[in-house]
Amino acid sequence: MISNFNFYLPTKAYFGKGQIAEISMAIPKNARILLTYGGGSIKKNGVFEQVQNALKEHFYIEFGGIEANPEYETLMKAVKLAREEKLDFILAVGGGSVLDGSKFIAAAVPFEGEPWDIPYKKAPILTALPIGCVMTLPATGSEMNHRAVVSRRATKDKVSLYSDLIRPQFAVLDPTTTFSLPARQTSNGVVDAFVHTLEQYATYPVNGKIQDRFAEGVLLTLLEDGPVLLDNPTDYDARANVMWAATQGLNDILSVGVPGDWSSHAIGHELTAVYDLDHAQTLAIIVPALFTHQIEGKREKLTQLARRVFYYQGDDTQAAEFAIQQIRIFFERMGLKTHFSAMGIDDSQFSLVLQKLAEHRPRFIGERQDIDQAAVKRILYMAL
Ligand code: NZQ
Ligand code: ZN
């Protein structure tokens, strides 16, 4: 049975070519803006110039240098700046890391106490600065969701914060801003969005027909248009479809009323913290192993996936195995590795991965909460 749910999605999307100009109307004219960005891609691909033009009548201060897997120490410099300059609106321009980092800044600026407690101890967020964004990397869905993931390299922590108060008020989604993405980031984005959809779909059936069929639409779109982008990075339609697919992949529309897994993400975050692997690369390694380990609990939905998304025609006994095989083939087609060994990683640090996972997730994980430490260890070895 579908669980009860409340659904409210207040982020306004400005989708399409030239839509960055809209931020001039979307942000109040009297706002004091913190304009956040990453390592400089926006200054090379024309995005920054468009943002500058749109903000001609606004006051803003720039803060660049937010890293991939945004670093707490860097973000705290922005918090200090925002407090000193009494900034009251954040415009994040970049990928998921810039946006997630900006969500943390938005919560940390008015926070009384140690801001690290927000992600690490899940200290409640009572208020936050408003955020808008120009999303330049379709992947995380961060542009329309209420979560963020921040890292602290010194202690090998990668942890999440959640609050409706950090959901962006608006998201500019101009597919042409993604033409400049390196192939690795395009692939990462497609795989991340694919796995978000699986985390909400490949669980157990509750007869959520809309959620299932929306999810299948997202998966089919990524399967079709992801590879197109490897051959033709400036295909507008493919960029547009992948961009909207990534947004829908993690903006709650697929998750309401149905079970969620999220164990690949839980393990994946520890792998990024320990090995410095790209987020999507961790998922490509873990998902095939985890789904194989959990195959009986997921069999019905994997069978549905095999038939509806991978057009499997055989009998039911091998359908789930077929779906997992096709997932692996797709990740590899997108250029990601699906084994640790292919990344030159052995088992010598698995104990640290398990230790950090236990620190961050003291309870069992998975849609049935049936994955314990011993199971995670088996999954890590299956992924070698
Ligand atoms: O920093 P710049 O110079 O902008 O370059 C970035 C970065 O090097 C580059 N890039 C972004 N847009 C570009 C571009 N290069 C050329 N042209 C463009 N249009 O891409 C590199 C990677 O960017 P990043 O933001 O790190 O990637 P992504 O969007 O995949 O974000 C990954 C982060 O998001 C978290 C991940 O854990 C990771 O920390 N996630 C956030 C989620 C959420 N908020 O809901 C959910 C996800 O599961 C994920 O955990
Ligand atoms: Zn993800």
Coordinates of N, CA, C and O in Angstrom, one line a residue, residues 284-367:
A284 N 28.6 3.6 -8.9 CA 28.7 2.6 -10.0 C 29.4 1.3 -9.5 O 29.2 0.2 -10.0
I285 N 30.3 1.5 -8.5 CA 31.0 0.3 -8.0 C 30.0 -0.4 -7.0 O 30.0 -1.7 -7.0
I286 N 29.3 0.3 -6.2 CA 28.5 -0.3 -5.1 C 27.2 -0.9 -5.6 O 26.8 -2.0 -5.2
V287 N 26.5 -0.2 -6.5 CA 25.1 -0.6 -6.9 C 25.0 -2.1 -7.4 O 24.2 -2.9 -6.9
P288 N 25.8 -2.5 -8.4 CA 25.7 -3.9 -8.8 C 26.0 -4.9 -7.7 O 25.2 -5.9 -7.6
A289 N 26.9 -4.6 -6.9 CA 27.2 -5.6 -5.8 C 26.1 -5.6 -4.8 O 25.6 -6.6 -4.3
L290 N 25.6 -4.4 -4.4 CA 24.6 -4.3 -3.4 C 23.3 -4.9 -3.9 O 22.6 -5.7 -3.2
F291 N 22.9 -4.7 -5.1 CA 21.7 -5.3 -5.7 C 21.8 -6.8 -5.8 O 20.8 -7.5 -5.6
T292 N 23.0 -7.3 -6.1 CA 23.2 -8.7 -6.1 C 23.0 -9.3 -4.7 O 22.4 -10.3 -4.5
H293 N 23.6 -8.6 -3.7 CA 23.5 -9.1 -2.3 C 22.1 -9.1 -1.9 O 21.6 -9.9 -1.1
Q294 N 21.3 -8.1 -2.3 CA 19.9 -7.9 -1.8 C 18.9 -8.4 -2.8 O 17.7 -8.0 -2.7
I295 N 19.3 -9.3 -3.7 CA 18.4 -9.6 -4.8 C 17.1 -10.2 -4.4 O 16.1 -9.9 -5.1
E296 N 17.0 -11.0 -3.4 CA 15.7 -11.6 -3.1 C 14.7 -10.5 -2.6 O 13.6 -10.5 -3.1
G297 N 15.1 -9.6 -1.8 CA 14.2 -8.6 -1.3 C 13.8 -7.6 -2.4 O 12.7 -7.0 -2.3
K298 N 14.6 -7.5 -3.5 CA 14.3 -6.6 -4.5 C 13.8 -7.3 -5.8 O 13.6 -6.6 -6.8
R299 N 13.6 -8.6 -5.7 CA 13.4 -9.3 -6.9 C 12.2 -8.8 -7.7 O 12.2 -8.7 -8.9
E300 N 11.1 -8.5 -7.0 CA 9.9 -8.1 -7.8 C 10.1 -6.8 -8.6 O 9.7 -6.7 -9.7
K301 N 10.7 -5.9 -7.9 CA 10.9 -4.6 -8.6 C 12.0 -4.7 -9.7 O 11.9 -4.1 -10.7
L302 N 13.0 -5.5 -9.4 CA 14.0 -5.7 -10.4 C 13.5 -6.4 -11.7 O 13.9 -6.1 -12.8
T303 N 12.5 -7.3 -11.4 CA 11.9 -8.0 -12.5 C 11.1 -7.0 -13.4 O 11.1 -7.0 -14.6
Q304 N 10.3 -6.1 -12.7 CA 9.6 -5.1 -13.4 C 10.5 -4.1 -14.2 O 10.2 -3.8 -15.3
L305 N 11.6 -3.8 -13.5 CA 12.7 -3.0 -14.2 C 13.2 -3.7 -15.5 O 13.3 -3.0 -16.5
A306 N 13.5 -5.0 -15.3 CA 14.0 -5.7 -16.5 C 13.0 -5.7 -17.6 O 13.3 -5.4 -18.8
R307 N 11.7 -5.9 -17.3 CA 10.7 -5.9 -18.4 C 10.4 -4.6 -19.0 O 10.3 -4.4 -20.2
R308 N 10.2 -3.6 -18.1 CA 9.7 -2.3 -18.6 C 10.8 -1.3 -19.1 O 10.5 -0.5 -19.9
V309 N 12.0 -1.5 -18.5 CA 13.0 -0.5 -18.9 C 14.1 -1.2 -19.8 O 14.6 -0.6 -20.7
F310 N 14.4 -2.5 -19.5 CA 15.4 -3.1 -20.3 C 14.8 -4.1 -21.3 O 15.5 -4.9 -22.0
Y311 N 13.5 -4.1 -21.5 CA 12.7 -4.9 -22.5 C 13.1 -6.4 -22.4 O 13.2 -7.0 -23.5
Y312 N 13.2 -6.9 -21.2 CA 13.5 -8.3 -21.1 C 12.3 -9.2 -21.4 O 11.2 -8.9 -21.1
Q313 N 12.6 -10.2 -22.2 CA 11.5 -11.1 -22.7 C 11.5 -12.5 -22.1 O 10.6 -13.3 -22.4
G314 N 12.5 -12.8 -21.3 CA 12.6 -14.2 -20.8 C 11.7 -14.5 -19.7 O 10.8 -13.7 -19.4
D315 N 11.9 -15.6 -19.0 CA 11.0 -16.0 -17.9 C 11.5 -15.3 -16.6 O 12.6 -14.8 -16.5
D316 N 10.6 -15.3 -15.6 CA 10.8 -14.5 -14.4 C 12.1 -14.9 -13.6 O 12.7 -14.1 -12.9
T317 N 12.5 -16.1 -13.7 CA 13.5 -16.6 -12.8 C 14.8 -15.9 -13.0 O 15.6 -15.7 -12.0
Q318 N 15.1 -15.4 -14.2 CA 16.4 -14.7 -14.4 C 16.3 -13.2 -14.6 O 17.3 -12.5 -15.0
A319 N 15.1 -12.7 -14.5 CA 14.8 -11.3 -14.8 C 15.6 -10.3 -14.0 O 16.2 -9.3 -14.4
A320 N 15.6 -10.5 -12.6 CA 16.3 -9.6 -11.7 C 17.8 -9.6 -12.0 O 18.5 -8.6 -12.1
E321 N 18.4 -10.8 -12.3 CA 19.8 -10.9 -12.6 C 20.1 -10.1 -13.9 O 21.1 -9.5 -14.0
F322 N 19.2 -10.3 -14.9 CA 19.3 -9.5 -16.1 C 19.4 -8.0 -15.9 O 20.2 -7.3 -16.5
A323 N 18.4 -7.5 -15.0 CA 18.4 -6.1 -14.8 C 19.7 -5.6 -14.2 O 20.3 -4.6 -14.6
I324 N 20.3 -6.4 -13.2 CA 21.5 -6.0 -12.6 C 22.7 -5.9 -13.6 O 23.5 -5.0 -13.7
Q325 N 22.6 -6.9 -14.5 CA 23.7 -7.0 -15.6 C 23.6 -5.8 -16.5 O 24.6 -5.2 -16.9
Q326 N 22.3 -5.4 -16.8 CA 22.1 -4.3 -17.7 C 22.5 -3.0 -17.1 O 23.0 -2.0 -17.7
I327 N 22.3 -2.9 -15.8 CA 22.7 -1.7 -15.0 C 24.2 -1.5 -15.1 O 24.8 -0.5 -15.4
R328 N 24.9 -2.6 -14.9 CA 26.4 -2.6 -14.9 C 26.9 -2.2 -16.3 O 27.8 -1.4 -16.5
I329 N 26.2 -2.8 -17.3 CA 26.6 -2.5 -18.7 C 26.4 -1.0 -19.0 O 27.3 -0.3 -19.6
F330 N 25.3 -0.4 -18.5 CA 25.1 1.0 -18.7 C 26.1 1.9 -18.0 O 26.7 2.8 -18.6
F331 N 26.5 1.6 -16.8 CA 27.5 2.4 -16.1 C 28.8 2.3 -16.9 O 29.5 3.3 -17.0
E332 N 29.1 1.1 -17.4 CA 30.4 1.0 -18.1 C 30.3 1.7 -19.4 O 31.3 2.3 -19.9
R333 N 29.2 1.6 -20.1 CA 29.0 2.4 -21.3 C 29.2 3.9 -21.1 O 29.7 4.6 -22.0
M334 N 28.8 4.4 -19.9 CA 29.0 5.8 -19.6 C 30.4 6.1 -19.2 O 30.7 7.2 -18.9
G335 N 31.3 5.1 -19.2 CA 32.7 5.3 -18.9 C 33.1 5.2 -17.4 O 34.2 5.5 -17.0
L336 N 32.2 4.7 -16.6 CA 32.5 4.5 -15.2 C 32.9 3.1 -14.9 O 32.6 2.2 -15.6
K337 N 33.7 2.9 -13.9 CA 34.2 1.5 -13.5 C 33.2 0.9 -12.5 O 32.5 1.6 -11.8
T338 N 33.1 -0.4 -12.5 CA 32.1 -1.1 -11.6 C 32.7 -2.0 -10.7 O 32.1 -2.8 -10.0
H339 N 34.1 -1.9 -10.5 CA 34.8 -2.7 -9.5 C 35.9 -1.8 -8.9 O 36.5 -1.0 -9.6
F340 N 36.1 -2.1 -7.6 CA 37.2 -1.4 -6.9 C 38.6 -1.6 -7.7 O 39.4 -0.7 -7.8
S341 N 38.8 -2.8 -8.0 CA 40.1 -3.2 -8.6 C 40.4 -2.3 -9.9 O 41.5 -2.0 -10.1
A342 N 39.3 -2.0 -10.6 CA 39.5 -1.2 -11.8 C 40.0 0.2 -11.5 O 40.5 1.0 -12.3
M343 N 39.8 0.6 -10.2 CA 40.2 2.0 -9.7 C 41.5 1.8 -8.9 O 42.0 2.8 -8.3
G344 N 42.1 0.6 -9.0 CA 43.4 0.4 -8.2 C 43.2 0.4 -6.7 O 44.1 0.6 -5.9
I345 N 42.0 0.0 -6.3 CA 41.7 0.0 -4.8 C 41.6 -1.5 -4.3 O 40.9 -2.3 -5.0
D346 N 42.3 -1.8 -3.2 CA 42.2 -3.1 -2.7 C 41.4 -3.0 -1.3 O 40.8 -2.0 -1.0
D347 N 41.5 -4.1 -0.6 CA 40.6 -4.2 0.7 C 41.3 -3.6 1.9 O 40.7 -3.6 3.0
S348 N 42.5 -3.0 1.7 CA 43.3 -2.6 2.9 C 42.6 -1.5 3.8 O 42.8 -1.4 5.0
Q349 N 41.7 -0.7 3.2 CA 41.0 0.3 4.0 C 39.5 0.1 4.2 O 38.8 0.9 4.7
F350 N 39.1 -1.1 3.9 CA 37.7 -1.4 4.1 C 37.3 -1.3 5.6 O 36.2 -0.9 5.9
S351 N 38.2 -1.6 6.5 CA 37.9 -1.5 7.9 C 37.6 0.0 8.3 O 36.7 0.3 9.1
L352 N 38.3 0.9 7.7 CA 38.1 2.3 7.9 C 36.7 2.7 7.4 O 36.0 3.5 8.0
V353 N 36.4 2.2 6.2 CA 35.1 2.5 5.5 C 34.0 2.1 6.5 O 33.0 2.8 6.8
L354 N 34.1 0.9 7.0 CA 33.1 0.3 7.9 C 33.0 1.1 9.2 O 31.9 1.3 9.7
Q355 N 34.2 1.5 9.7 CA 34.2 2.2 11.0 C 33.5 3.6 10.8 O 32.7 4.0 11.6
K356 N 33.8 4.3 9.7 CA 33.1 5.6 9.5 C 31.6 5.5 9.2 O 30.8 6.3 9.6
L357 N 31.3 4.4 8.5 CA 29.8 4.2 8.2 C 29.1 3.9 9.6 O 28.0 4.5 9.8
A358 N 29.7 3.2 10.5 CA 29.1 2.9 11.8 C 28.9 4.2 12.6 O 28.0 4.4 13.3
E359 N 29.9 5.1 12.4 CA 29.9 6.4 13.1 C 28.8 7.3 12.6 O 28.0 7.9 13.4
H360 N 28.6 7.2 11.3 CA 27.5 8.1 10.7 C 26.2 7.5 10.6 O 25.2 8.2 10.6
R361 N 26.1 6.2 10.5 CA 24.8 5.4 10.4 C 24.8 4.3 11.5 O 25.0 3.2 11.2
P362 N 24.5 4.7 12.7 CA 24.5 3.6 13.8 C 23.5 2.6 13.5 O 23.6 1.5 14.0
R363 N 22.4 2.9 12.8 CA 21.3 1.9 12.5 C 21.6 1.2 11.2 O 22.4 1.6 10.4
F364 N 20.8 0.1 11.0 CA 20.9 -0.7 9.8 C 20.4 0.2 8.6 O 19.6 1.1 8.8
I365 N 20.8 -0.2 7.4 CA 20.4 0.6 6.2 C 19.6 -0.3 5.2 O 19.6 -1.5 5.4
G366 N 19.1 0.4 4.2 CA 18.3 -0.3 3.2 C 16.8 -0.1 3.4 O 16.4 0.3 4.5
E367 N 16.0 -0.4 2.4 CA 14.6 -0.2 2.5 C 13.9 -1.0 3.6 O 12.8 -0.6 4.1

